[in-house]
């Protein structure tokens, strides 16, 4: 932390120093709001870095700043919305905010969402949202809708795009 503090003091416009200080601050979990602020400064300099965006969203989730995370993701540049990591982050934020249908729509409307062997995050999010929607419908006495959501749970693999990477470059593009 001391090293990155010094680096930011010496070069306050260095987005890498800001990002790294934000990351170590977030990982220490001592001052999540400071980490979020550092990410905001870094993203003001380099707003199109998907990895840094996901780290920022993760920080906001850790700080229970879900509405800030949702607002940030909803206002991203359209060119970033079809990034695999950002799709996963958006779906998780919608799920965490009990916007289950929006989470499902985010996953299903993507034309780049690939689920590789061993990558369970999108499936888990999808299933959790279907289960929550089914339970909500049950609690309202809407058994037909509940049954639809529960039946969708059984068909979940067919709903998401499946593929196997043909080479290392393709794999690196989607699976991290």
CSV table of N, CA and C in Angstrom, one decimal:
chain,number,residue,atom,x,y,z
A,1,UNK,N,0.8,-1.2,0.0
A,1,UNK,CA,0.0,0.0,0.0
A,1,UNK,C,0.9,1.3,0.0
A,2,UNK,N,1.9,1.2,0.8
A,2,UNK,CA,2.8,2.4,0.9
A,2,UNK,C,3.4,2.7,-0.5
A,3,UNK,N,3.8,1.7,-1.2
A,3,UNK,CA,4.4,1.9,-2.5
A,3,UNK,C,3.5,2.6,-3.5
A,4,UNK,N,2.2,2.1,-3.5
A,4,UNK,CA,1.2,2.7,-4.4
A,4,UNK,C,0.8,4.1,-4.0
A,5,UNK,N,0.7,4.3,-2.6
A,5,UNK,CA,0.4,5.6,-2.1
A,5,UNK,C,1.5,6.6,-2.6
A,6,UNK,N,2.7,6.2,-2.5
A,6,UNK,CA,3.8,7.1,-3.0
A,6,UNK,C,3.7,7.3,-4.5
A,7,UNK,N,3.4,6.3,-5.3
A,7,UNK,CA,3.3,6.4,-6.7
A,7,UNK,C,2.2,7.4,-7.1
A,8,UNK,N,1.1,7.3,-6.4
A,8,UNK,CA,-0.1,8.2,-6.7
A,8,UNK,C,0.3,9.7,-6.2
A,9,UNK,N,1.0,9.8,-5.1
A,9,UNK,CA,1.5,11.1,-4.7
A,9,UNK,C,2.4,11.8,-5.8
A,10,UNK,N,3.3,11.0,-6.4
A,10,UNK,CA,4.2,11.5,-7.4
A,10,UNK,C,3.5,11.7,-8.7
A,11,UNK,N,2.6,10.9,-9.1
A,11,UNK,CA,1.9,11.0,-10.4
A,11,UNK,C,0.4,10.8,-10.2
A,12,UNK,N,-0.3,11.8,-9.9
A,12,UNK,CA,-1.7,11.6,-9.6
A,12,UNK,C,-2.6,11.3,-10.8
A,13,UNK,N,-2.1,11.4,-12.0
A,13,UNK,CA,-2.8,11.1,-13.2
A,13,UNK,C,-2.4,9.8,-13.8
A,14,UNK,N,-1.7,9.0,-13.1
A,14,UNK,CA,-1.2,7.7,-13.5
A,14,UNK,C,-2.3,6.7,-13.2
A,15,UNK,N,-3.1,6.3,-14.2
A,15,UNK,CA,-4.2,5.4,-13.9
A,15,UNK,C,-3.8,4.1,-13.4
A,16,UNK,N,-2.7,3.6,-13.8
A,16,UNK,CA,-2.2,2.3,-13.3
A,16,UNK,C,-1.9,2.3,-11.8
A,17,UNK,N,-1.2,3.4,-11.4
A,17,UNK,CA,-0.9,3.6,-9.9
A,17,UNK,C,-2.2,3.7,-9.1
A,18,UNK,N,-3.2,4.5,-9.7
A,18,UNK,CA,-4.5,4.7,-9.0
A,18,UNK,C,-5.2,3.3,-8.9
A,19,UNK,N,-5.2,2.6,-10.0
A,19,UNK,CA,-5.9,1.3,-10.1
A,19,UNK,C,-5.2,0.3,-9.1
A,20,UNK,N,-3.9,0.3,-9.0
A,20,UNK,CA,-3.3,-0.7,-8.1
A,20,UNK,C,-3.5,-0.3,-6.7
A,21,UNK,N,-3.4,1.0,-6.4
A,21,UNK,CA,-3.7,1.5,-5.0
A,21,UNK,C,-5.2,1.1,-4.6
A,22,UNK,N,-6.1,1.4,-5.6
A,22,UNK,CA,-7.5,1.0,-5.3
A,22,UNK,C,-7.6,-0.5,-5.1
A,23,UNK,N,-6.9,-1.3,-5.8
A,23,UNK,CA,-7.0,-2.7,-5.7
A,23,UNK,C,-6.5,-3.2,-4.3
A,24,UNK,N,-5.3,-2.7,-3.9
A,24,UNK,CA,-4.8,-3.2,-2.6
A,24,UNK,C,-5.6,-2.6,-1.5
A,25,UNK,N,-6.2,-1.5,-1.7
A,25,UNK,CA,-7.1,-0.9,-0.6
A,25,UNK,C,-8.4,-1.7,-0.5
A,26,UNK,N,-8.9,-2.1,-1.7
A,26,UNK,CA,-10.1,-2.9,-1.7
A,26,UNK,C,-9.9,-4.3,-1.1
A,27,UNK,N,-8.7,-4.9,-1.4
A,27,UNK,CA,-8.4,-6.2,-0.9
A,27,UNK,C,-8.2,-6.2,0.6
A,28,UNK,N,-7.7,-5.1,1.1
A,28,UNK,CA,-7.5,-5.0,2.6
A,28,UNK,C,-8.8,-4.9,3.3
A,29,UNK,N,-9.8,-4.4,2.6
A,29,UNK,CA,-11.2,-4.2,3.1
A,29,UNK,C,-11.3,-3.3,4.3
A,30,UNK,N,-10.3,-2.4,4.4
A,30,UNK,CA,-10.2,-1.4,5.5
A,30,UNK,C,-11.0,-0.2,5.1
A,31,UNK,N,-11.0,0.2,3.9
A,31,UNK,CA,-11.6,1.5,3.5
A,31,UNK,C,-12.2,1.3,2.1
A,32,UNK,N,-13.3,0.7,2.0
A,32,UNK,CA,-13.9,0.4,0.7
A,32,UNK,C,-14.3,1.7,-0.1
A,33,UNK,N,-14.8,2.7,0.7
A,33,UNK,CA,-15.2,3.9,0.0
A,33,UNK,C,-14.0,4.6,-0.6
A,34,UNK,N,-12.8,4.5,0.1
A,34,UNK,CA,-11.6,5.1,-0.5
A,34,UNK,C,-11.2,4.3,-1.8
A,35,UNK,N,-11.3,3.0,-1.7
A,35,UNK,CA,-11.0,2.2,-2.9
A,35,UNK,C,-11.9,2.6,-4.1
A,36,UNK,N,-13.2,2.8,-3.8
A,36,UNK,CA,-14.1,3.1,-4.9
A,36,UNK,C,-13.8,4.5,-5.4
A,37,UNK,N,-13.4,5.4,-4.6
A,37,UNK,CA,-13.0,6.8,-5.0
A,37,UNK,C,-11.7,6.7,-5.9
A,38,UNK,N,-10.8,5.9,-5.5
A,38,UNK,CA,-9.6,5.7,-6.4
A,38,UNK,C,-9.9,5.1,-7.7
A,39,UNK,N,-10.8,4.1,-7.7
A,39,UNK,CA,-11.2,3.5,-9.0
A,39,UNK,C,-11.9,4.6,-9.9
A,40,UNK,N,-12.7,5.4,-9.3
A,40,UNK,CA,-13.4,6.5,-10.0
A,40,UNK,C,-12.4,7.4,-10.7
A,41,UNK,N,-11.3,7.8,-10.0
A,41,UNK,CA,-10.3,8.6,-10.5
A,41,UNK,C,-9.6,7.9,-11.7
A,42,UNK,N,-9.3,6.6,-11.5
A,42,UNK,CA,-8.6,5.9,-12.5
A,42,UNK,C,-9.5,5.7,-13.8
A,43,UNK,N,-10.8,5.5,-13.5
A,43,UNK,CA,-11.7,5.3,-14.7
A,43,UNK,C,-12.0,6.6,-15.4
A,44,UNK,N,-11.8,7.7,-14.7
A,44,UNK,CA,-11.9,9.1,-15.3
A,44,UNK,C,-10.8,9.2,-16.4
A,45,UNK,N,-9.7,8.6,-16.1
A,45,UNK,CA,-8.5,8.7,-17.0
A,45,UNK,C,-8.6,7.7,-18.1
A,46,UNK,N,-9.0,6.5,-17.8
A,46,UNK,CA,-9.1,5.4,-18.7
A,46,UNK,C,-10.4,4.7,-18.5
A,47,UNK,N,-11.5,5.2,-19.1
A,47,UNK,CA,-12.8,4.7,-18.9
A,47,UNK,C,-13.2,3.4,-19.6
A,48,UNK,N,-12.4,3.0,-20.5
A,48,UNK,CA,-12.8,1.8,-21.4
A,48,UNK,C,-12.0,0.5,-21.0
A,49,UNK,N,-11.6,0.4,-19.8
A,49,UNK,CA,-10.8,-0.8,-19.4
A,49,UNK,C,-11.8,-1.8,-18.7
A,50,UNK,N,-12.2,-2.8,-19.4
A,50,UNK,CA,-13.2,-3.7,-18.8
A,50,UNK,C,-12.8,-4.4,-17.4
A,51,UNK,N,-11.5,-4.7,-17.4
A,51,UNK,CA,-11.0,-5.3,-16.1
A,51,UNK,C,-11.1,-4.4,-14.9
A,52,UNK,N,-10.8,-3.1,-15.2
A,52,UNK,CA,-10.8,-2.1,-14.1
A,52,UNK,C,-12.3,-1.8,-13.8
A,53,UNK,N,-13.2,-1.8,-14.8
A,53,UNK,CA,-14.6,-1.6,-14.5
A,53,UNK,C,-15.1,-2.7,-13.6
A,54,UNK,N,-14.8,-3.9,-13.9
A,54,UNK,CA,-15.2,-5.1,-13.1
A,54,UNK,C,-14.7,-5.0,-11.6
A,55,UNK,N,-13.4,-4.6,-11.5
A,55,UNK,CA,-12.8,-4.4,-10.2
A,55,UNK,C,-13.6,-3.3,-9.4
A,56,UNK,N,-13.9,-2.2,-10.1
A,56,UNK,CA,-14.7,-1.1,-9.5
A,56,UNK,C,-16.1,-1.6,-9.0
A,57,UNK,N,-16.7,-2.4,-9.9
A,57,UNK,CA,-18.0,-2.9,-9.5
A,57,UNK,C,-17.9,-3.9,-8.3
A,58,UNK,N,-16.9,-4.7,-8.3
A,58,UNK,CA,-16.6,-5.6,-7.2
A,58,UNK,C,-16.4,-4.8,-5.9
A,59,UNK,N,-15.7,-3.7,-6.0
A,59,UNK,CA,-15.5,-2.9,-4.8
A,59,UNK,C,-16.8,-2.3,-4.3
A,60,UNK,N,-17.7,-1.8,-5.3
A,60,UNK,CA,-19.0,-1.3,-4.9
A,60,UNK,C,-19.8,-2.4,-4.2
A,61,UNK,N,-19.8,-3.6,-4.8
A,61,UNK,CA,-20.5,-4.7,-4.2
A,61,UNK,C,-20.0,-5.0,-2.8
A,62,UNK,N,-18.7,-5.0,-2.6
A,62,UNK,CA,-18.1,-5.2,-1.2
A,62,UNK,C,-18.6,-4.2,-0.2
A,63,UNK,N,-18.7,-2.9,-0.7
A,63,UNK,CA,-19.2,-1.8,0.1
A,63,UNK,C,-20.7,-1.7,0.2
A,64,UNK,N,-21.4,-2.7,-0.3
A,64,UNK,CA,-22.9,-2.7,-0.3
A,64,UNK,C,-23.4,-1.4,-1.0
A,65,UNK,N,-22.7,-0.9,-2.0
A,65,UNK,CA,-23.1,0.2,-2.8
A,65,UNK,C,-23.7,-0.2,-4.1
A,66,UNK,N,-24.8,-1.1,-4.0
A,66,UNK,CA,-25.3,-1.7,-5.2
A,66,UNK,C,-26.0,-0.8,-6.1
A,67,UNK,N,-26.7,0.2,-5.6
A,67,UNK,CA,-27.4,1.2,-6.5
A,67,UNK,C,-26.3,2.0,-7.3
A,68,UNK,N,-25.2,2.3,-6.7
A,68,UNK,CA,-24.1,3.0,-7.4
A,68,UNK,C,-23.6,2.1,-8.5
A,69,UNK,N,-23.4,0.8,-8.2
A,69,UNK,CA,-22.9,-0.1,-9.2
A,69,UNK,C,-23.9,-0.2,-10.4
A,70,UNK,N,-25.2,-0.3,-10.0
A,70,UNK,CA,-26.2,-0.5,-11.1
A,70,UNK,C,-26.2,0.8,-11.9
A,71,UNK,N,-26.2,1.9,-11.3
A,71,UNK,CA,-26.2,3.2,-12.0
A,71,UNK,C,-25.0,3.3,-13.0
A,72,UNK,N,-23.8,2.9,-12.4
A,72,UNK,CA,-22.6,3.0,-13.3
A,72,UNK,C,-22.7,2.1,-14.5
A,73,UNK,N,-23.1,0.8,-14.3
A,73,UNK,CA,-23.3,-0.1,-15.3
A,73,UNK,C,-24.3,0.3,-16.4
A,74,UNK,N,-25.4,0.9,-15.9
A,74,UNK,CA,-26.5,1.3,-16.8
A,74,UNK,C,-26.0,2.5,-17.7
A,75,UNK,N,-25.0,3.2,-17.3
A,75,UNK,CA,-24.5,4.3,-18.0
A,75,UNK,C,-23.2,4.1,-18.8
A,76,UNK,N,-22.8,2.8,-18.9
A,76,UNK,CA,-21.6,2.5,-19.7
A,76,UNK,C,-21.8,2.8,-21.2
A,77,UNK,N,-20.7,3.0,-21.8
A,77,UNK,CA,-20.7,3.2,-23.3
A,77,UNK,C,-21.2,1.9,-23.9
A,78,UNK,N,-22.0,2.0,-24.9
A,78,UNK,CA,-22.5,0.8,-25.6
A,78,UNK,C,-21.4,-0.1,-26.1
A,79,UNK,N,-20.3,0.4,-26.4
A,79,UNK,CA,-19.2,-0.5,-26.9
A,79,UNK,C,-18.7,-1.4,-25.8
A,80,UNK,N,-19.0,-1.1,-24.6
A,80,UNK,CA,-18.5,-2.0,-23.5
A,80,UNK,C,-19.5,-3.0,-23.0
A,81,UNK,N,-20.8,-2.8,-23.4
A,81,UNK,CA,-21.9,-3.6,-22.9
A,81,UNK,C,-21.8,-5.1,-23.3
A,82,UNK,N,-21.1,-5.3,-24.4
A,82,UNK,CA,-21.1,-6.7,-24.9
A,82,UNK,C,-19.7,-7.4,-24.5
A,83,UNK,N,-19.1,-6.8,-23.5
A,83,UNK,CA,-17.9,-7.5,-23.0
A,83,UNK,C,-18.3,-8.6,-22.0
A,84,UNK,N,-17.7,-9.7,-22.2
A,84,UNK,CA,-18.0,-10.9,-21.4
A,84,UNK,C,-18.0,-10.6,-19.9
A,85,UNK,N,-16.9,-10.0,-19.4
A,85,UNK,CA,-16.7,-9.7,-18.0
A,85,UNK,C,-17.8,-8.7,-17.5
A,86,UNK,N,-18.1,-7.8,-18.3
A,86,UNK,CA,-19.1,-6.7,-17.9
A,86,UNK,C,-20.5,-7.3,-17.9
A,87,UNK,N,-20.8,-8.2,-18.9
A,87,UNK,CA,-22.1,-8.9,-18.9
A,87,UNK,C,-22.3,-9.7,-17.6
A,88,UNK,N,-21.2,-10.4,-17.2
A,88,UNK,CA,-21.3,-11.2,-15.9
A,88,UNK,C,-21.5,-10.2,-14.7
A,89,UNK,N,-20.8,-9.1,-14.7
A,89,UNK,CA,-20.9,-8.1,-13.6
A,89,UNK,C,-22.3,-7.5,-13.6
A,90,UNK,N,-22.8,-7.2,-14.7
A,90,UNK,CA,-24.2,-6.6,-14.8
A,90,UNK,C,-25.2,-7.5,-14.3
A,91,UNK,N,-25.1,-8.8,-14.7
A,91,UNK,CA,-26.1,-9.8,-14.3
A,91,UNK,C,-26.0,-10.0,-12.8
A,92,UNK,N,-24.8,-10.0,-12.2
A,92,UNK,CA,-24.7,-10.2,-10.8
A,92,UNK,C,-25.2,-9.0,-10.0
A,93,UNK,N,-25.0,-7.8,-10.5
A,93,UNK,CA,-25.5,-6.6,-9.8
A,93,UNK,C,-27.1,-6.6,-9.9
A,94,UNK,N,-27.6,-6.9,-11.0
A,94,UNK,CA,-29.1,-7.0,-11.1
A,94,UNK,C,-29.6,-8.1,-10.1
A,95,UNK,N,-29.0,-9.2,-10.1
A,95,UNK,CA,-29.4,-10.3,-9.2
A,95,UNK,C,-29.3,-9.8,-7.7
A,96,UNK,N,-28.2,-9.2,-7.4
A,96,UNK,CA,-28.0,-8.7,-6.0
A,96,UNK,C,-29.1,-7.6,-5.6
A,97,UNK,N,-29.6,-6.9,-6.6
A,97,UNK,CA,-30.6,-5.9,-6.4
A,97,UNK,C,-32.0,-6.4,-6.6
A,98,UNK,N,-32.2,-7.8,-6.6
A,98,UNK,CA,-33.4,-8.4,-6.8
A,98,UNK,C,-34.2,-8.0,-8.0
A,99,UNK,N,-33.4,-7.7,-9.1
A,99,UNK,CA,-34.0,-7.5,-10.4
A,99,UNK,C,-33.6,-8.7,-11.2
A,100,UNK,N,-34.3,-9.8,-10.9
A,100,UNK,CA,-34.0,-11.1,-11.4
A,100,UNK,C,-34.2,-11.2,-12.9
A,101,UNK,N,-35.4,-10.6,-13.4
A,101,UNK,CA,-35.6,-10.7,-14.8
A,101,UNK,C,-34.6,-10.0,-15.6
A,102,UNK,N,-34.2,-8.8,-15.1
A,102,UNK,CA,-33.2,-8.0,-15.8
A,102,UNK,C,-31.8,-8.8,-15.8
A,103,UNK,N,-31.5,-9.5,-14.8
A,103,UNK,CA,-30.3,-10.3,-14.8
A,103,UNK,C,-30.4,-11.4,-15.9
A,104,UNK,N,-31.5,-12.1,-15.9
A,104,UNK,CA,-31.7,-13.1,-16.9
A,104,UNK,C,-31.6,-12.5,-18.3
A,105,UNK,N,-32.3,-11.4,-18.5
A,105,UNK,CA,-32.3,-10.8,-19.9
A,105,UNK,C,-30.9,-10.4,-20.3
A,106,UNK,N,-30.1,-9.9,-19.3
A,106,UNK,CA,-28.7,-9.5,-19.6
A,106,UNK,C,-27.9,-10.7,-20.1
A,107,UNK,N,-28.1,-11.9,-19.4
A,107,UNK,CA,-27.4,-13.1,-19.8
A,107,UNK,C,-27.9,-13.6,-21.2
A,108,UNK,N,-29.2,-13.6,-21.4
A,108,UNK,CA,-29.7,-14.2,-22.6
A,108,UNK,C,-29.6,-13.3,-23.9
A,109,UNK,N,-29.5,-12.0,-23.7
A,109,UNK,CA,-29.5,-11.1,-24.8
A,109,UNK,C,-28.0,-10.9,-25.3
A,110,UNK,N,-27.1,-11.4,-24.7
A,110,UNK,CA,-25.7,-11.3,-25.1
A,110,UNK,C,-25.4,-12.2,-26.3
A,111,UNK,N,-24.7,-11.7,-27.3
A,111,UNK,CA,-24.3,-12.5,-28.4
A,111,UNK,C,-22.9,-13.0,-28.2
A,112,UNK,N,-22.2,-12.6,-27.1
A,112,UNK,CA,-20.9,-13.1,-26.9
A,112,UNK,C,-20.7,-14.0,-25.6
A,113,UNK,N,-21.8,-14.2,-24.9
A,113,UNK,CA,-21.7,-14.9,-23.6
A,113,UNK,C,-21.4,-16.4,-24.0
A,114,UNK,N,-20.3,-16.8,-23.5
A,114,UNK,CA,-19.9,-18.2,-23.8
A,114,UNK,C,-19.7,-18.8,-22.4
A,115,UNK,N,-20.1,-20.0,-22.3
A,115,UNK,CA,-19.9,-20.7,-21.0
A,115,UNK,C,-19.0,-21.9,-21.3
A,116,UNK,N,-17.8,-21.7,-20.8
A,116,UNK,CA,-16.7,-22.7,-21.0
A,116,UNK,C,-16.8,-23.7,-19.9
A,117,UNK,N,-16.2,-24.9,-20.2
A,117,UNK,CA,-16.0,-25.9,-19.2
A,117,UNK,C,-15.4,-25.3,-17.9
A,118,UNK,N,-16.0,-25.4,-16.8
A,118,UNK,CA,-15.4,-24.9,-15.6
A,118,UNK,C,-15.9,-23.5,-15.2
A,119,UNK,N,-16.5,-22.8,-16.1
A,119,UNK,CA,-17.0,-21.4,-15.9
A,119,UNK,C,-18.5,-21.6,-15.4
A,120,UNK,N,-18.7,-21.4,-14.1
A,120,UNK,CA,-20.1,-21.6,-13.6
A,120,UNK,C,-20.8,-20.3,-13.2
A,121,UNK,N,-20.1,-19.2,-13.2
A,121,UNK,CA,-20.7,-18.0,-12.8
A,121,UNK,C,-22.0,-17.6,-13.5
A,122,UNK,N,-22.0,-17.5,-14.8
A,122,UNK,CA,-23.3,-17.2,-15.5
A,122,UNK,C,-24.4,-18.2,-15.2
A,123,UNK,N,-24.1,-19.5,-15.3
A,123,UNK,CA,-25.1,-20.5,-15.0
A,123,UNK,C,-25.7,-20.3,-13.6
A,124,UNK,N,-24.8,-20.1,-12.6
A,124,UNK,CA,-25.3,-20.0,-11.2
A,124,UNK,C,-26.2,-18.8,-11.1
A,125,UNK,N,-25.8,-17.7,-11.7
A,125,UNK,CA,-26.6,-16.4,-11.6
A,125,UNK,C,-28.0,-16.7,-12.3
A,126,UNK,N,-27.9,-17.3,-13.5
A,126,UNK,CA,-29.2,-17.6,-14.2
A,126,UNK,C,-30.1,-18.5,-13.4
A,127,UNK,N,-29.6,-19.5,-12.8
A,127,UNK,CA,-30.4,-20.4,-12.0
A,127,UNK,C,-30.9,-19.8,-10.7
A,128,UNK,N,-30.1,-19.0,-10.0
A,128,UNK,CA,-30.5,-18.3,-8.8
A,128,UNK,C,-31.7,-17.3,-9.2
A,129,UNK,N,-31.6,-16.7,-10.3
A,129,UNK,CA,-32.6,-15.7,-10.7
A,129,UNK,C,-33.9,-16.5,-11.0
A,130,UNK,N,-33.8,-17.6,-11.8
A,130,UNK,CA,-35.0,-18.4,-12.1
A,130,UNK,C,-35.7,-18.9,-10.8
A,131,UNK,N,-34.9,-19.3,-9.9
A,131,UNK,CA,-35.4,-19.9,-8.6
A,131,UNK,C,-36.1,-18.7,-7.8
A,132,UNK,N,-35.5,-17.6,-7.8
A,132,UNK,CA,-36.1,-16.4,-7.1
A,132,UNK,C,-37.4,-16.0,-7.8
A,133,UNK,N,-37.4,-15.9,-9.1
A,133,UNK,CA,-38.7,-15.6,-9.8
A,133,UNK,C,-39.7,-16.6,-9.5
A,134,UNK,N,-39.4,-17.9,-9.5
A,134,UNK,CA,-40.4,-18.9,-9.2
A,134,UNK,C,-40.9,-18.8,-7.8
A,135,UNK,N,-40.0,-18.5,-6.9
A,135,UNK,CA,-40.4,-18.4,-5.5
A,135,UNK,C,-41.3,-17.1,-5.3
A,136,UNK,N,-41.0,-16.0,-6.0
A,136,UNK,CA,-41.8,-14.8,-5.9
A,136,UNK,C,-43.2,-15.1,-6.4
A,137,UNK,N,-43.3,-15.9,-7.5
A,137,UNK,CA,-44.6,-16.2,-8.1
A,137,UNK,C,-45.4,-17.1,-7.2
A,138,UNK,N,-44.7,-18.1,-6.6
A,138,UNK,CA,-45.3,-18.9,-5.6
A,138,UNK,C,-45.9,-18.2,-4.4
A,139,UNK,N,-45.1,-17.2,-3.9
A,139,UNK,CA,-45.6,-16.4,-2.7
A,139,UNK,C,-46.8,-15.6,-3.1
A,140,UNK,N,-47.0,-15.3,-4.4
A,140,UNK,CA,-48.2,-14.5,-4.8
A,140,UNK,C,-49.3,-15.4,-5.2
A,141,UNK,N,-49.1,-16.7,-5.2
A,141,UNK,CA,-50.1,-17.6,-5.6
A,141,UNK,C,-50.2,-17.8,-7.1
A,142,UNK,N,-49.3,-17.4,-7.8
A,142,UNK,CA,-49.3,-17.5,-9.3
A,142,UNK,C,-48.5,-18.8,-9.6
A,143,UNK,N,-49.2,-19.9,-9.6
A,143,UNK,CA,-48.6,-21.2,-9.7
A,143,UNK,C,-48.2,-21.5,-11.2
A,144,UNK,N,-48.9,-20.9,-12.1
A,144,UNK,CA,-48.5,-21.2,-13.5
A,144,UNK,C,-47.2,-20.5,-13.8
A,145,UNK,N,-47.0,-19.3,-13.4
A,145,UNK,CA,-45.7,-18.6,-13.6
A,145,UNK,C,-44.6,-19.3,-12.9
A,146,UNK,N,-44.9,-19.7,-11.6
A,146,UNK,CA,-43.9,-20.4,-10.8
A,146,UNK,C,-43.5,-21.7,-11.5
A,147,UNK,N,-44.4,-22.4,-12.0
A,147,UNK,CA,-44.1,-23.6,-12.7
A,147,UNK,C,-43.2,-23.4,-14.0
A,148,UNK,N,-43.5,-22.3,-14.7
A,148,UNK,CA,-42.7,-21.9,-15.9
A,148,UNK,C,-41.3,-21.7,-15.5
A,149,UNK,N,-41.1,-20.9,-14.4
A,149,UNK,CA,-39.7,-20.6,-14.0
A,149,UNK,C,-39.0,-21.9,-13.5
A,150,UNK,N,-39.7,-22.7,-12.8
A,150,UNK,CA,-39.1,-23.9,-12.3
A,150,UNK,C,-38.8,-24.9,-13.4
A,151,UNK,N,-39.6,-24.9,-14.4
A,151,UNK,CA,-39.3,-25.8,-15.6
A,151,UNK,C,-38.1,-25.2,-16.4
A,152,UNK,N,-38.0,-23.9,-16.4
A,152,UNK,CA,-36.9,-23.3,-17.1
A,152,UNK,C,-35.6,-23.7,-16.4
A,153,UNK,N,-35.6,-23.9,-15.1
A,153,UNK,CA,-34.4,-24.4,-14.4
A,153,UNK,C,-33.9,-25.7,-15.0
A,154,UNK,N,-34.8,-26.5,-15.4
A,154,UNK,CA,-34.4,-27.8,-16.0
A,154,UNK,C,-33.8,-27.7,-17.3
A,155,UNK,N,-34.1,-26.6,-18.0
A,155,UNK,CA,-33.7,-26.4,-19.4
A,155,UNK,C,-32.5,-25.4,-19.5
A,156,UNK,N,-32.0,-25.0,-18.4
A,156,UNK,CA,-31.0,-23.9,-18.4
A,156,UNK,C,-29.8,-24.1,-19.3
A,157,UNK,N,-29.3,-25.3,-19.5
A,157,UNK,CA,-28.1,-25.3,-20.4
A,157,UNK,C,-28.4,-24.9,-21.8
A,158,UNK,N,-29.6,-25.2,-22.3
A,158,UNK,CA,-30.0,-24.9,-23.7
A,158,UNK,C,-30.2,-23.4,-23.9
A,159,UNK,N,-30.5,-22.7,-22.8
A,159,UNK,CA,-30.8,-21.3,-22.9
A,159,UNK,C,-29.5,-20.4,-23.1
A,160,UNK,N,-28.4,-20.8,-22.5
A,160,UNK,CA,-27.2,-20.1,-22.7
A,160,UNK,C,-26.3,-20.7,-23.8
A,161,UNK,N,-25.6,-19.9,-24.4
A,161,UNK,CA,-24.7,-20.3,-25.6
A,161,UNK,C,-23.6,-21.1,-25.0
A,162,UNK,N,-23.4,-22.3,-25.6
A,162,UNK,CA,-22.2,-23.1,-25.2
A,162,UNK,C,-21.2,-23.2,-26.3
A,163,UNK,N,-20.0,-23.2,-26.0
A,163,UNK,CA,-19.0,-23.4,-27.0
A,163,UNK,C,-17.7,-23.9,-26.4
A,164,UNK,N,-16.9,-24.5,-27.1
A,164,UNK,CA,-15.6,-24.9,-26.7
A,164,UNK,C,-14.5,-24.1,-27.5
A,165,UNK,N,-13.6,-23.5,-26.8
A,165,UNK,CA,-12.6,-22.7,-27.5
A,165,UNK,C,-11.9,-23.6,-28.6
A,166,UNK,N,-11.6,-23.0,-29.7
A,166,UNK,CA,-10.9,-23.8,-30.8
A,166,UNK,C,-9.4,-23.6,-30.7
A,167,UNK,N,-9.0,-22.5,-30.0
A,167,UNK,CA,-7.6,-22.2,-29.8
A,167,UNK,C,-7.4,-21.4,-28.6
A,168,UNK,N,-6.1,-21.1,-28.3
A,168,UNK,CA,-5.8,-20.3,-27.1
A,168,UNK,C,-6.3,-18.9,-27.2
A,169,UNK,N,-6.2,-18.3,-28.3
A,169,UNK,CA,-6.6,-16.9,-28.5
A,169,UNK,C,-8.1,-16.8,-28.3
A,170,UNK,N,-8.9,-17.7,-28.8
A,170,UNK,CA,-10.3,-17.6,-28.6
A,170,UNK,C,-10.7,-17.8,-27.2
A,171,UNK,N,-10.0,-18.8,-26.5
A,171,UNK,CA,-10.3,-19.0,-25.1
A,171,UNK,C,-9.9,-17.8,-24.3
A,172,UNK,N,-8.8,-17.2,-24.5
A,172,UNK,CA,-8.4,-16.0,-23.8
A,172,UNK,C,-9.4,-14.9,-23.9
A,173,UNK,N,-10.0,-14.8,-25.1
A,173,UNK,CA,-11.0,-13.7,-25.3
A,173,UNK,C,-12.2,-13.8,-24.5
A,174,UNK,N,-12.6,-15.0,-24.0
A,174,UNK,CA,-13.8,-15.1,-23.2
A,174,UNK,C,-13.7,-15.6,-21.8
A,175,UNK,N,-12.7,-16.5,-21.6
A,175,UNK,CA,-12.6,-17.2,-20.3
A,175,UNK,C,-11.5,-16.6,-19.5
A,176,UNK,N,-11.8,-16.0,-18.4
A,176,UNK,CA,-10.8,-15.4,-17.5
A,176,UNK,C,-11.0,-15.9,-16.1
